[in-house]
Amino acid sequence: ANIPGTRVPTYASDTEAYETAFGLLKQRRYVEAGAAFEDLMLMYPDSLLKDNATYWIGETFYVMGEFDLAIEKFQDVLDLYPDSQKIPDAMLKVGYSQYELKKWLESRSTLEELVEMYPGSTAGRLASQRLNQLSAAGY
């Protein structure tokens, strides 16, 4: 995220760094937001916000149509932060990304696992809707 000749911004805390990055995300400045979340993770390696930052980096890739990179980041949330509250959302976005890549069977598998693990969650309901779309399309 560091461009030669520029200095890494300094923040009073990981929370301030996170809020700055999230502000860029809300402005749809996805490349800058992803870089700011990466900066947070470098500056605050012990931050309790790293799972969220990793998720939002995945989201920046997802909205930019970089679905393979998105899957990598969402999978990092699942692998590195098994207790994260972002797990259902990360699973959902892995399934959505697989869907966008036309990996129908992988998408179905991921989404079915999500529905099974988190049946009452918003992510679980959204996964069920996407599973219905897959079924309607014959997958």
Short mmCIF file of C-alpha atoms in Angstrom, two decimals, residues 6-107:
data_model
loop_
_atom_site.label_atom_id
_atom_site.label_comp_id
_atom_site.label_asym_id
_atom_site.label_seq_id
_atom_site.Cartn_x
_atom_site.Cartn_y
_atom_site.Cartn_z
CA THR A 6 4.88 8.93 0.40
CA ARG A 7 4.72 8.55 4.11
CA VAL A 8 2.46 6.17 5.95
CA PRO A 9 -0.25 8.18 7.66
CA THR A 10 -0.15 8.12 11.43
CA TYR A 11 -3.21 7.52 13.54
CA ALA A 12 -3.81 7.94 17.24
CA SER A 13 -5.16 4.38 17.43
CA ASP A 14 -6.22 1.35 15.43
CA THR A 15 -9.81 2.56 15.83
CA GLU A 16 -8.96 5.87 14.17
CA ALA A 17 -7.16 4.04 11.35
CA TYR A 18 -10.18 1.75 10.92
CA GLU A 19 -12.64 4.65 10.86
CA THR A 20 -10.52 6.44 8.24
CA ALA A 21 -10.39 3.34 6.04
CA PHE A 22 -14.11 2.71 6.49
CA GLY A 23 -14.81 6.33 5.53
CA LEU A 24 -12.97 5.78 2.26
CA LEU A 25 -14.99 2.61 1.70
CA LYS A 26 -18.26 4.50 2.21
CA GLN A 27 -17.07 7.07 -0.35
CA ARG A 28 -16.58 4.16 -2.80
CA ARG A 29 -12.84 4.90 -2.93
CA TYR A 30 -12.15 1.18 -2.96
CA VAL A 31 -8.47 1.08 -3.87
CA GLU A 32 -7.65 3.69 -1.22
CA ALA A 33 -9.87 1.98 1.34
CA GLY A 34 -8.18 -1.38 0.76
CA ALA A 35 -4.77 0.25 1.15
CA ALA A 36 -5.89 2.00 4.35
CA PHE A 37 -7.14 -1.29 5.83
CA GLU A 38 -3.80 -2.89 4.87
CA ASP A 39 -2.00 0.00 6.58
CA LEU A 40 -4.03 -0.59 9.75
CA MET A 41 -2.94 -4.23 9.79
CA LEU A 42 0.72 -3.27 9.35
CA MET A 43 0.67 -0.49 11.94
CA TYR A 44 -1.38 -2.41 14.51
CA PRO A 45 -0.48 -6.10 14.15
CA ASP A 46 -2.20 -6.94 17.45
CA SER A 47 -5.39 -5.00 16.70
CA LEU A 48 -8.70 -6.65 17.51
CA LEU A 49 -10.01 -5.02 14.31
CA LYS A 50 -7.85 -7.15 12.00
CA ASP A 51 -10.67 -9.60 11.22
CA ASN A 52 -12.94 -6.73 10.19
CA ALA A 53 -10.14 -5.06 8.23
CA THR A 54 -9.43 -8.32 6.39
CA TYR A 55 -13.14 -8.69 5.59
CA TRP A 56 -13.39 -5.15 4.21
CA ILE A 57 -10.27 -5.65 2.07
CA GLY A 58 -12.11 -8.64 0.60
CA GLU A 59 -15.16 -6.46 0.08
CA THR A 60 -13.12 -3.87 -1.85
CA PHE A 61 -11.94 -6.62 -4.20
CA TYR A 62 -15.49 -7.99 -4.50
CA VAL A 63 -17.04 -4.66 -5.51
CA MET A 64 -14.24 -4.11 -8.03
CA GLY A 65 -14.98 -7.50 -9.62
CA GLU A 66 -11.69 -9.07 -8.46
CA PHE A 67 -13.45 -12.21 -7.26
CA ASP A 68 -10.38 -14.47 -6.92
CA LEU A 69 -8.66 -11.89 -4.70
CA ALA A 70 -11.90 -11.38 -2.78
CA ILE A 71 -12.13 -15.12 -2.08
CA GLU A 72 -8.55 -15.09 -0.76
CA LYS A 73 -9.32 -12.32 1.74
CA PHE A 74 -12.68 -13.73 2.82
CA GLN A 75 -11.00 -17.13 3.25
CA ASP A 76 -8.36 -15.43 5.42
CA VAL A 77 -11.16 -14.27 7.73
CA LEU A 78 -12.40 -17.86 7.97
CA ASP A 79 -8.93 -19.35 8.48
CA LEU A 80 -7.23 -16.74 10.68
CA TYR A 81 -10.13 -15.49 12.79
CA PRO A 82 -12.39 -18.50 13.54
CA ASP A 83 -14.11 -16.63 16.39
CA SER A 84 -14.85 -13.52 14.32
CA GLN A 85 -18.37 -12.18 14.10
CA LYS A 86 -17.58 -11.71 10.38
CA ILE A 87 -17.50 -15.48 9.71
CA PRO A 88 -21.07 -15.75 8.31
CA ASP A 89 -20.57 -12.67 6.11
CA ALA A 90 -17.20 -13.92 4.89
CA MET A 91 -18.73 -17.31 4.02
CA LEU A 92 -21.54 -15.55 2.17
CA LYS A 93 -19.09 -13.47 0.15
CA VAL A 94 -16.97 -16.54 -0.68
CA GLY A 95 -20.15 -18.16 -2.02
CA TYR A 96 -21.14 -15.00 -3.91
CA SER A 97 -17.64 -14.71 -5.39
CA GLN A 98 -17.69 -18.35 -6.48
CA TYR A 99 -21.09 -17.66 -8.07
CA GLU A 100 -19.68 -14.65 -9.96
CA LEU A 101 -16.84 -16.89 -11.21
CA LYS A 102 -19.49 -19.39 -12.40
CA LYS A 103 -18.15 -22.01 -9.97
CA TRP A 104 -21.70 -23.19 -9.38
CA LEU A 105 -20.98 -26.35 -7.38
CA GLU A 106 -18.44 -24.63 -5.11
CA SER A 107 -20.86 -21.76 -4.57
#
